[in-house]
Amino acid sequence: MSLWALIPIAASTICVSQGSPSPQSAPRPEPIQIRQRGLTDLGAYAMLHELCTKIGGRVSGSPEAERAVAWVEKQMRTIGLENIQRVPCMVPHWVRGRPESATMKAAGIKTKLAVCALGGSVATPRGGLEADVIEVHSLKEAEELGERGRGKIVFFNRGFDPTLPAGQSGYGGAVDQRTSGASAAVKSGAVAVLVRSMTLADDDAPHTGAMNYTDPRKIPAAALGIQSANKLSAALKKGPVRVKLEMFCQTFEDAPSASVMGEIRGSELPDEVIVMGGHLDSWDLGQGAHDDGAGITQSLEALRILKVLGLKPKRTIRVVAFMNEENGLRGATSYAEMAKASPQKHIAAIESDAGGFMPRAFGVTESQHERVSGWLEDLRQFGIERINRGGGGGDIGPLGALGTVLFGLEPEGTRYFDMHHSRNDNIKIVHPRELEFGACAMASLAWLISQEGFGR
């Protein structure tokens, strides 16, 4: 998941007529079948293990990303999906290069800092860059440094709000310094920026993520591990600190790539489409397990279970593995363009891009909240406790303009940003049953939409 997933998705202005849900005392038989088969097979975990260990991190434009495209096609063929095809898009091609390094010098003592380049950053000059450090806590503070910032490395040290309830991360309240810090700091003449990683985890694994240059003067931008950020801040309170930073990243011309789609064709209303998916690309420091290999394999597993059980949906259910969510949404844009030109109607889209933890809720477009709430009894067996207003994410967001009802799977989120965009995001921290519960919940929701629709 990237910053794009936090951009609010407006409820569609094309309202679908709303049926009144009938009282329900017990789950329907199909979701029960889905749970029993899914939690016996644990197919999502088997696929995710293969994706993570045989391919690993999948930055858009990389050889690994292209191997992942072929891997998804193979999985779809194995499952027995129809209409398997690539949806082409041109994607950014940024490469990290050789390992980065940062060394702090304070009171005559040199200390290595855990650092990683932010996605899209420029490199340091050959041999590295060394300068005094100045600490700030907001974009405005950086912009207003004036001459005090000239020639300095600006250190953004605003962390997550630790007082938020479990499941609320504080990501949205801190991430602007990652995405826009370099362009804010350069206004005062800074030569580089360091940013406190977007996490509350007490470790020293730096977290990368997309950053954007809105100023033509581009300076290197890197993230520090939390423990390193704390060391730097403590040293600055005692006196002057210099840091030497060395990074080797490069941005090349956009590269050709593709999202991948495959489906179970509807038996009665094949031109009404329900999309399920996540994003196939990931950052490179880890294996992209929770972000977002989980969403990809949950979506594939959902259709695999329906196929194995012989359940034939009335409407078409399609899986899309979107490319380039992390730093551009090019796959989302190209798929929405294809959908707009198609005679088929995309009635619903379900996205999983918040990790493979135990499911707790689905978010849904406001217009269908009451209708979908009537299905809660079917979904409780998968950990779903509530239906929230407002759904979707970055990859399915563009479909909202077509009148598509948008859904987002909302798992338990307390630990998500412990590993997000870092080396910690690997298969070892994914629980097979939690991942499978999410796949079963998505399969059941897609089945219910396929059979009942949203009324006429």
Coordinates of C-alpha atoms in Angstrom, one line a residue:
M1 CA 0.0 0.0 0.0
S2 CA 1.2 3.5 -0.8
L3 CA 0.1 7.0 -0.2
W4 CA -2.3 6.6 -3.1
A5 CA -4.4 4.2 -1.0
L6 CA -5.0 7.0 1.4
I7 CA -6.5 9.4 -1.1
P8 CA -10.3 9.6 -0.4
I9 CA -12.4 8.0 -3.0
A10 CA -15.5 9.9 -3.6
A11 CA -18.8 8.0 -3.6
S12 CA -20.1 7.4 -7.1
T13 CA -22.5 10.0 -8.4
I14 CA -24.2 7.3 -10.3
C15 CA -26.4 5.7 -7.7
V16 CA -27.5 2.1 -8.1
S17 CA -31.0 1.4 -6.8
Q18 CA -31.0 0.0 -3.4
G19 CA -32.9 -3.1 -2.3
S20 CA -33.9 -3.6 1.3
P21 CA -32.0 -6.5 2.9
S22 CA -34.3 -9.2 4.2
P23 CA -33.9 -10.5 7.8
Q24 CA -31.4 -13.3 8.0
S25 CA -31.0 -15.7 10.9
A26 CA -28.2 -18.0 9.6
P27 CA -25.5 -17.9 7.0
R28 CA -26.2 -19.2 3.5
P29 CA -24.7 -22.6 2.6
E30 CA -22.2 -21.3 0.0
P31 CA -20.1 -19.1 2.4
I32 CA -20.0 -22.1 4.8
Q33 CA -18.7 -24.3 2.0
I34 CA -16.2 -21.6 1.1
R35 CA -14.9 -21.4 4.7
Q36 CA -14.6 -25.2 5.1
R37 CA -12.7 -25.7 1.8
G38 CA -10.5 -22.6 2.1
L39 CA -9.4 -23.2 5.7
T40 CA -8.7 -26.8 4.8
D41 CA -6.6 -26.1 1.7
L42 CA -4.9 -22.8 2.8
G43 CA -4.2 -22.2 -0.9
A44 CA -3.5 -18.4 -0.5
Y45 CA -0.5 -19.1 1.7
A46 CA 0.9 -21.7 -0.7
M47 CA 0.8 -19.1 -3.5
L48 CA 2.1 -16.3 -1.4
H49 CA 5.0 -18.4 -0.2
E50 CA 6.0 -19.1 -3.8
L51 CA 5.6 -15.5 -4.9
C52 CA 7.8 -14.2 -2.0
T53 CA 10.5 -16.8 -2.1
K54 CA 10.9 -17.3 -5.8
I55 CA 10.4 -13.7 -7.0
G56 CA 10.6 -11.4 -3.9
G57 CA 10.4 -7.6 -4.1
R58 CA 8.8 -6.4 -7.3
V59 CA 9.5 -2.7 -8.1
S60 CA 7.7 -1.6 -11.2
G61 CA 9.9 -1.7 -14.3
S62 CA 12.2 -4.4 -12.7
P63 CA 12.9 -7.9 -14.0
E64 CA 11.2 -9.2 -10.8
A65 CA 8.0 -7.3 -11.6
E66 CA 7.9 -8.8 -15.1
R67 CA 8.5 -12.3 -13.7
A68 CA 5.6 -11.7 -11.4
V69 CA 3.4 -10.9 -14.3
A70 CA 4.2 -14.2 -15.9
W71 CA 3.7 -15.9 -12.5
V72 CA 0.2 -14.6 -12.1
E73 CA -0.7 -15.7 -15.6
K74 CA 0.5 -19.2 -14.7
Q75 CA -1.5 -19.3 -11.5
M76 CA -4.6 -18.2 -13.4
R77 CA -4.2 -21.0 -15.9
T78 CA -3.6 -23.5 -13.1
I79 CA -6.8 -22.4 -11.4
G80 CA -8.7 -22.7 -14.7
L81 CA -9.8 -19.1 -15.2
E82 CA -11.1 -17.7 -18.5
N83 CA -10.2 -14.6 -20.5
I84 CA -6.7 -14.4 -19.1
Q85 CA -5.0 -11.4 -20.6
R86 CA -2.5 -8.6 -19.9
V87 CA -3.6 -5.0 -19.7
P88 CA -0.6 -3.0 -20.9
C89 CA 0.7 0.1 -19.2
M90 CA 3.9 2.1 -19.1
V91 CA 5.4 2.3 -15.6
P92 CA 8.1 4.3 -13.8
H93 CA 11.5 2.6 -13.7
W94 CA 13.5 3.5 -10.6
V95 CA 16.5 1.5 -9.4
R96 CA 18.0 1.6 -5.9
G97 CA 21.5 0.7 -7.0
R98 CA 24.3 -0.3 -4.6
P99 CA 23.6 -0.4 -0.8
E100 CA 23.2 3.1 0.7
S101 CA 25.1 4.3 3.7
A102 CA 24.9 7.1 6.2
T103 CA 27.4 8.0 8.9
M104 CA 26.8 10.5 11.8
K105 CA 29.7 12.4 13.2
A106 CA 29.0 14.0 16.6
A107 CA 31.5 15.1 19.3
G108 CA 34.3 13.5 17.3
I109 CA 32.6 10.0 17.3
K110 CA 31.4 8.4 14.1
T111 CA 28.2 6.2 14.2
K112 CA 26.6 4.3 11.3
L113 CA 22.9 5.0 10.7
A114 CA 20.4 2.6 9.1
V115 CA 19.2 4.3 6.0
C116 CA 17.5 3.6 2.7
A117 CA 16.7 5.8 -0.3
L118 CA 13.1 6.8 -0.8
G119 CA 11.5 5.6 -4.0
G120 CA 12.1 8.1 -6.8
S121 CA 15.0 9.9 -5.1
V122 CA 18.0 11.1 -7.0
A123 CA 21.5 9.8 -6.0
T124 CA 24.1 11.7 -4.0
P125 CA 27.1 13.0 -5.9
R126 CA 29.9 10.5 -6.6
G127 CA 31.7 9.8 -3.3
G128 CA 28.7 10.9 -1.2
L129 CA 27.5 14.1 0.4
E130 CA 28.4 15.5 3.8
A131 CA 26.8 18.3 5.6
D132 CA 25.6 19.6 9.0
V133 CA 22.1 18.4 10.0
I134 CA 19.2 20.5 11.2
E135 CA 16.0 18.9 12.6
V136 CA 12.4 20.0 11.8
H137 CA 9.0 18.6 12.4
S138 CA 6.8 19.8 9.5
L139 CA 7.0 20.9 5.9
K140 CA 6.2 24.5 6.9
E141 CA 9.1 24.5 9.3
A142 CA 11.4 23.3 6.6
E143 CA 10.3 25.9 4.1
E144 CA 10.8 28.7 6.7
L145 CA 14.3 27.8 7.7
G146 CA 15.7 30.5 5.3
E147 CA 19.5 30.9 5.5
R148 CA 19.6 28.4 8.4
G149 CA 18.8 25.6 6.0
R150 CA 21.3 26.5 3.3
G151 CA 23.8 23.8 2.7
K152 CA 22.3 21.6 5.4
I153 CA 20.8 18.1 5.5
V154 CA 17.2 18.6 6.8
F155 CA 16.0 15.9 9.2
F156 CA 12.2 15.4 9.3
N157 CA 11.5 13.9 12.7
R158 CA 7.7 13.8 13.1
G159 CA 6.6 10.3 14.0
F160 CA 3.2 8.6 14.1
D161 CA 0.8 9.8 16.8
P162 CA 1.2 7.0 19.4
T163 CA -2.0 7.8 21.2
L164 CA -4.3 6.6 18.4
P165 CA -6.4 3.5 19.2
A166 CA -5.3 0.1 17.9
G167 CA -5.9 -0.2 14.2
Q168 CA -5.2 3.5 13.5
S169 CA -1.7 4.0 12.4
G170 CA -1.0 7.7 12.2
Y171 CA 0.4 7.1 8.7
G172 CA -1.7 9.8 7.2
G173 CA -0.5 12.3 9.8
A174 CA 3.2 11.8 9.1
V175 CA 3.6 10.7 5.5
D176 CA 3.7 14.2 3.9
Q177 CA 7.3 14.6 5.1
R178 CA 8.2 11.5 3.1
T179 CA 6.4 12.4 -0.1
S180 CA 7.1 16.1 -0.1
G181 CA 10.0 16.8 2.3
A182 CA 12.7 17.2 -0.3
S183 CA 10.8 19.8 -2.3
A184 CA 9.9 21.7 1.0
A185 CA 13.5 21.6 2.3
V186 CA 15.1 22.7 -1.0
K187 CA 13.3 26.0 -0.8
S188 CA 15.7 26.9 2.1
G189 CA 18.7 25.7 0.2
A190 CA 19.0 22.2 1.8
V191 CA 21.3 19.7 0.0
A192 CA 19.5 16.5 1.2
V193 CA 16.7 15.3 3.5
L194 CA 16.5 12.5 6.0
V195 CA 13.1 11.3 7.1
R196 CA 12.0 9.3 10.2
S197 CA 10.6 6.0 8.9
M198 CA 6.8 5.7 8.7
T199 CA 6.4 3.2 11.6
L200 CA 6.1 2.9 15.4
A201 CA 8.1 -0.3 15.5
D202 CA 11.1 0.0 17.9
D203 CA 13.7 -1.4 15.5
D204 CA 16.2 0.0 13.0
A205 CA 14.8 -1.2 9.7
P206 CA 14.3 1.8 7.5
H207 CA 11.0 2.0 5.5
T208 CA 11.1 3.3 1.9
G209 CA 8.1 4.6 -0.1
A210 CA 7.3 7.0 -2.9
M211 CA 8.4 10.6 -2.8
N212 CA 7.7 13.3 -5.4
Y213 CA 9.6 16.3 -6.6
T214 CA 7.4 19.4 -7.1
D215 CA 10.5 21.7 -7.3
P216 CA 12.9 21.4 -10.3
R217 CA 15.8 21.4 -7.8
K218 CA 16.1 17.7 -6.9
I219 CA 18.0 16.7 -3.7
P220 CA 18.6 13.2 -2.3
A221 CA 15.9 11.9 0.1
A222 CA 16.3 8.9 2.4
A223 CA 14.6 7.3 5.4
L224 CA 16.2 6.5 8.7
G225 CA 15.3 3.5 10.9
I226 CA 13.6 4.5 14.1
Q227 CA 16.5 3.8 16.3
S228 CA 18.8 5.7 14.1
A229 CA 16.4 8.6 13.9
N230 CA 16.3 8.6 17.7
K231 CA 20.2 8.6 17.9
L232 CA 20.4 11.5 15.5
S233 CA 17.8 13.5 17.4
A234 CA 19.5 12.9 20.7
A235 CA 22.9 13.9 19.3
L236 CA 21.5 17.1 17.9
K237 CA 20.2 18.1 21.3
K238 CA 23.8 18.0 22.6
G239 CA 25.5 19.9 19.8
P240 CA 26.4 20.1 16.0
V241 CA 26.1 16.9 14.0
R242 CA 27.4 16.1 10.5
V243 CA 26.2 13.3 8.4
K244 CA 27.7 11.7 5.3
L245 CA 25.1 10.2 3.0
E246 CA 25.8 8.0 0.0
M247 CA 23.1 6.7 -2.4
F248 CA 23.3 5.3 -6.0
C249 CA 19.7 5.3 -7.2
Q250 CA 18.7 6.1 -10.8
T251 CA 15.5 6.8 -12.7
F252 CA 15.3 5.5 -16.3
E253 CA 12.7 6.0 -19.0
D254 CA 9.3 4.5 -18.4
A255 CA 9.2 0.8 -19.1
P256 CA 6.4 -1.4 -20.6
S257 CA 4.6 -3.6 -18.2
A258 CA 1.0 -4.9 -17.5
S259 CA -1.7 -5.7 -15.1
V260 CA -3.1 -9.3 -15.4
M261 CA -6.7 -10.3 -15.4
G262 CA -8.6 -13.6 -15.4
E263 CA -12.2 -14.5 -14.6
I264 CA -15.0 -17.0 -14.0
R265 CA -17.6 -16.0 -16.6
G266 CA -21.1 -15.4 -15.2
S267 CA -23.7 -18.0 -16.1
E268 CA -26.7 -15.6 -16.4
L269 CA -25.4 -12.0 -16.5
P270 CA -21.9 -12.3 -17.9
D271 CA -21.7 -8.6 -18.9
E272 CA -22.0 -7.5 -15.3
V273 CA -18.5 -7.7 -13.8
I274 CA -17.3 -7.9 -10.2
V275 CA -13.6 -7.2 -9.9
M276 CA -11.3 -8.4 -7.1
G277 CA -7.7 -7.6 -6.7
G278 CA -4.6 -6.1 -5.2
H279 CA -1.3 -4.7 -6.6
L280 CA 1.4 -6.9 -8.0
D281 CA 4.3 -4.5 -7.6
S282 CA 6.0 -3.9 -4.3
W283 CA 9.0 -2.2 -2.9
D284 CA 12.4 -3.9 -3.0
L285 CA 13.6 -4.1 0.6
G286 CA 11.4 -7.0 1.6
Q287 CA 9.4 -9.7 -0.3
G288 CA 6.2 -7.7 -0.6
A289 CA 4.3 -10.2 1.4
H290 CA 1.7 -8.1 3.2
D291 CA 2.0 -5.3 0.8
D292 CA 0.6 -6.5 -1.4
G293 CA 1.3 -10.1 -2.2
A294 CA -1.5 -10.9 0.3
G295 CA -4.1 -9.1 -1.8
I296 CA -3.0 -10.8 -5.0
T297 CA -3.0 -14.3 -3.6
Q298 CA -6.3 -13.8 -1.6
S299 CA -8.0 -12.7 -4.8
L300 CA -6.6 -15.7 -6.8
E301 CA -7.5 -18.0 -3.9
A302 CA -11.1 -16.7 -3.8
L303 CA -11.7 -17.8 -7.4
R304 CA -9.8 -21.0 -6.9
I305 CA -12.2 -22.0 -4.1
L306 CA -15.3 -21.2 -6.2
K307 CA -13.9 -23.3 -9.0
V308 CA -13.0 -26.3 -6.8
L309 CA -16.5 -26.2 -5.2
G310 CA -18.2 -26.0 -8.6
L311 CA -20.0 -22.8 -7.7
K312 CA -21.2 -21.0 -10.8
P313 CA -21.7 -17.3 -10.2
K314 CA -24.5 -15.5 -12.1
R315 CA -22.3 -12.5 -12.8
T316 CA -18.7 -12.5 -14.0
I317 CA -16.1 -12.5 -11.2
R318 CA -12.7 -11.2 -12.3
V319 CA -9.4 -11.0 -10.6
V320 CA -7.0 -8.2 -11.6
A321 CA -3.4 -8.1 -10.4
F322 CA -2.7 -4.3 -10.8
M323 CA 0.8 -3.1 -11.7
N324 CA 2.4 0.0 -10.3
E325 CA 0.3 1.0 -7.3
E326 CA 3.3 2.0 -5.2
N327 CA 4.6 4.8 -7.3
G328 CA 2.2 5.8 -10.0
L329 CA -1.2 3.9 -10.3
R330 CA -0.5 3.3 -14.0
G331 CA -2.1 -0.1 -13.9
A332 CA -5.2 1.3 -12.2
T333 CA -5.5 4.0 -14.9
S334 CA -5.1 1.7 -17.9
Y335 CA -7.6 -0.8 -16.5
A336 CA -10.2 1.9 -15.9
E337 CA -9.7 3.1 -19.4
M338 CA -10.3 -0.4 -20.7
A339 CA -13.4 -0.8 -18.5
K340 CA -14.8 2.5 -19.7
A341 CA -14.5 1.4 -23.3
S342 CA -16.0 -2.0 -22.7
P343 CA -19.7 -2.8 -23.2
Q344 CA -19.5 -4.7 -19.9
K345 CA -20.7 -3.0 -16.7
H346 CA -18.4 -3.1 -13.7
I347 CA -21.0 -3.3 -10.9
A348 CA -18.5 -3.9 -8.0
A349 CA -14.8 -3.9 -7.2
I350 CA -13.2 -5.3 -4.1
E351 CA -9.6 -4.4 -3.1
S352 CA -7.3 -6.0 -0.6
D353 CA -4.3 -3.8 0.2
A354 CA -4.0 -3.5 3.9
G355 CA -2.1 -6.7 4.7
G356 CA -3.0 -10.4 5.2
F357 CA -4.0 -10.1 8.8
M358 CA -7.3 -11.3 10.3
P359 CA -10.2 -9.6 8.5
R360 CA -12.4 -7.3 10.6
A361 CA -14.6 -5.3 8.2
F362 CA -15.4 -4.4 4.7
G363 CA -15.7 -0.8 3.7
V364 CA -18.3 0.0 1.0
T365 CA -19.6 2.9 -1.1
E366 CA -22.2 4.8 1.0
S367 CA -25.0 4.1 -1.5
Q368 CA -24.9 0.4 -0.8
H369 CA -24.0 0.4 2.9
E370 CA -27.5 -0.7 4.0
R371 CA -27.7 -3.4 1.4
V372 CA -24.4 -4.9 2.2
S373 CA -25.0 -4.7 5.9
G374 CA -27.8 -7.3 5.3
W375 CA -25.1 -9.8 4.4
L376 CA -23.1 -9.4 7.6
E377 CA -24.4 -12.7 9.0
D378 CA -22.8 -14.5 6.1
L379 CA -19.5 -12.7 6.6
R380 CA -19.1 -13.0 10.4
Q381 CA -17.7 -16.5 10.2
F382 CA -14.6 -15.0 8.5
G383 CA -14.0 -12.4 11.3
I384 CA -16.0 -9.6 9.7
E385 CA -17.5 -7.6 12.5
R386 CA -18.9 -4.6 10.7
I387 CA -19.6 -3.0 7.4
N388 CA -18.1 0.5 7.2
R389 CA -19.1 3.4 5.1
G390 CA -16.5 4.3 2.4
G391 CA -14.6 1.7 0.5
G392 CA -12.0 0.9 -2.0
G393 CA -8.4 1.9 -2.6
G394 CA -6.0 3.4 -5.1
D395 CA -6.3 0.6 -7.7
I396 CA -10.1 0.4 -7.9
G397 CA -10.7 4.1 -7.2
P398 CA -10.8 5.2 -10.9
L399 CA -13.7 2.7 -11.4
G400 CA -15.9 4.8 -9.1
A401 CA -16.5 7.3 -11.9
L402 CA -18.2 4.4 -13.8
G403 CA -20.8 3.9 -11.1
T404 CA -18.9 0.9 -9.7
V405 CA -19.6 0.1 -6.0
L406 CA -16.3 0.1 -4.3
F407 CA -15.2 -2.3 -1.4
G408 CA -12.1 -2.5 0.7
L409 CA -11.1 -5.4 2.9
E410 CA -10.1 -4.0 6.3
P411 CA -8.0 -6.5 8.3
E412 CA -6.7 -6.0 11.9
G413 CA -4.2 -3.2 11.4
T414 CA -2.2 -2.7 14.5
R415 CA 1.0 -4.4 13.2
Y416 CA 0.8 -3.5 9.5
F417 CA 3.2 -0.5 9.6
D418 CA 5.7 -2.5 11.6
M419 CA 6.7 -4.1 8.3
H420 CA 5.3 -1.8 5.6
H421 CA 7.8 -0.9 2.8
S422 CA 10.7 -2.4 4.8
R423 CA 12.8 -5.6 5.0
N424 CA 10.4 -6.8 7.6
D425 CA 7.7 -7.4 5.0
N426 CA 8.4 -11.1 4.3
I427 CA 6.6 -14.4 4.3
K428 CA 7.8 -15.4 7.8
I429 CA 5.4 -12.9 9.4
V430 CA 2.3 -14.0 7.5
H431 CA -0.1 -16.3 9.4
P432 CA -1.6 -18.8 6.9
R433 CA -5.0 -19.0 8.5
E434 CA -5.4 -15.2 8.9
L435 CA -4.5 -14.8 5.2
E436 CA -7.0 -17.5 4.2
F437 CA -9.8 -16.0 6.3
G438 CA -9.4 -12.8 4.1
A439 CA -9.5 -14.9 0.9
C440 CA -12.7 -16.7 2.1
A441 CA -14.3 -13.4 3.1
M442 CA -13.6 -11.9 -0.4
A443 CA -14.9 -15.1 -2.1
S444 CA -18.1 -15.0 -0.1
L445 CA -18.7 -11.3 -0.7
A446 CA -18.1 -11.6 -4.5
W447 CA -20.4 -14.6 -4.5
L448 CA -23.2 -12.7 -2.7
I449 CA -22.9 -9.8 -5.1
S450 CA -22.9 -12.1 -8.1
Q451 CA -26.0 -13.9 -7.0
E452 CA -28.1 -11.0 -5.6
G453 CA -26.7 -7.8 -7.1
F454 CA -27.7 -4.5 -5.7
G455 CA -31.3 -4.4 -6.8
R456 CA -32.9 -2.9 -9.8

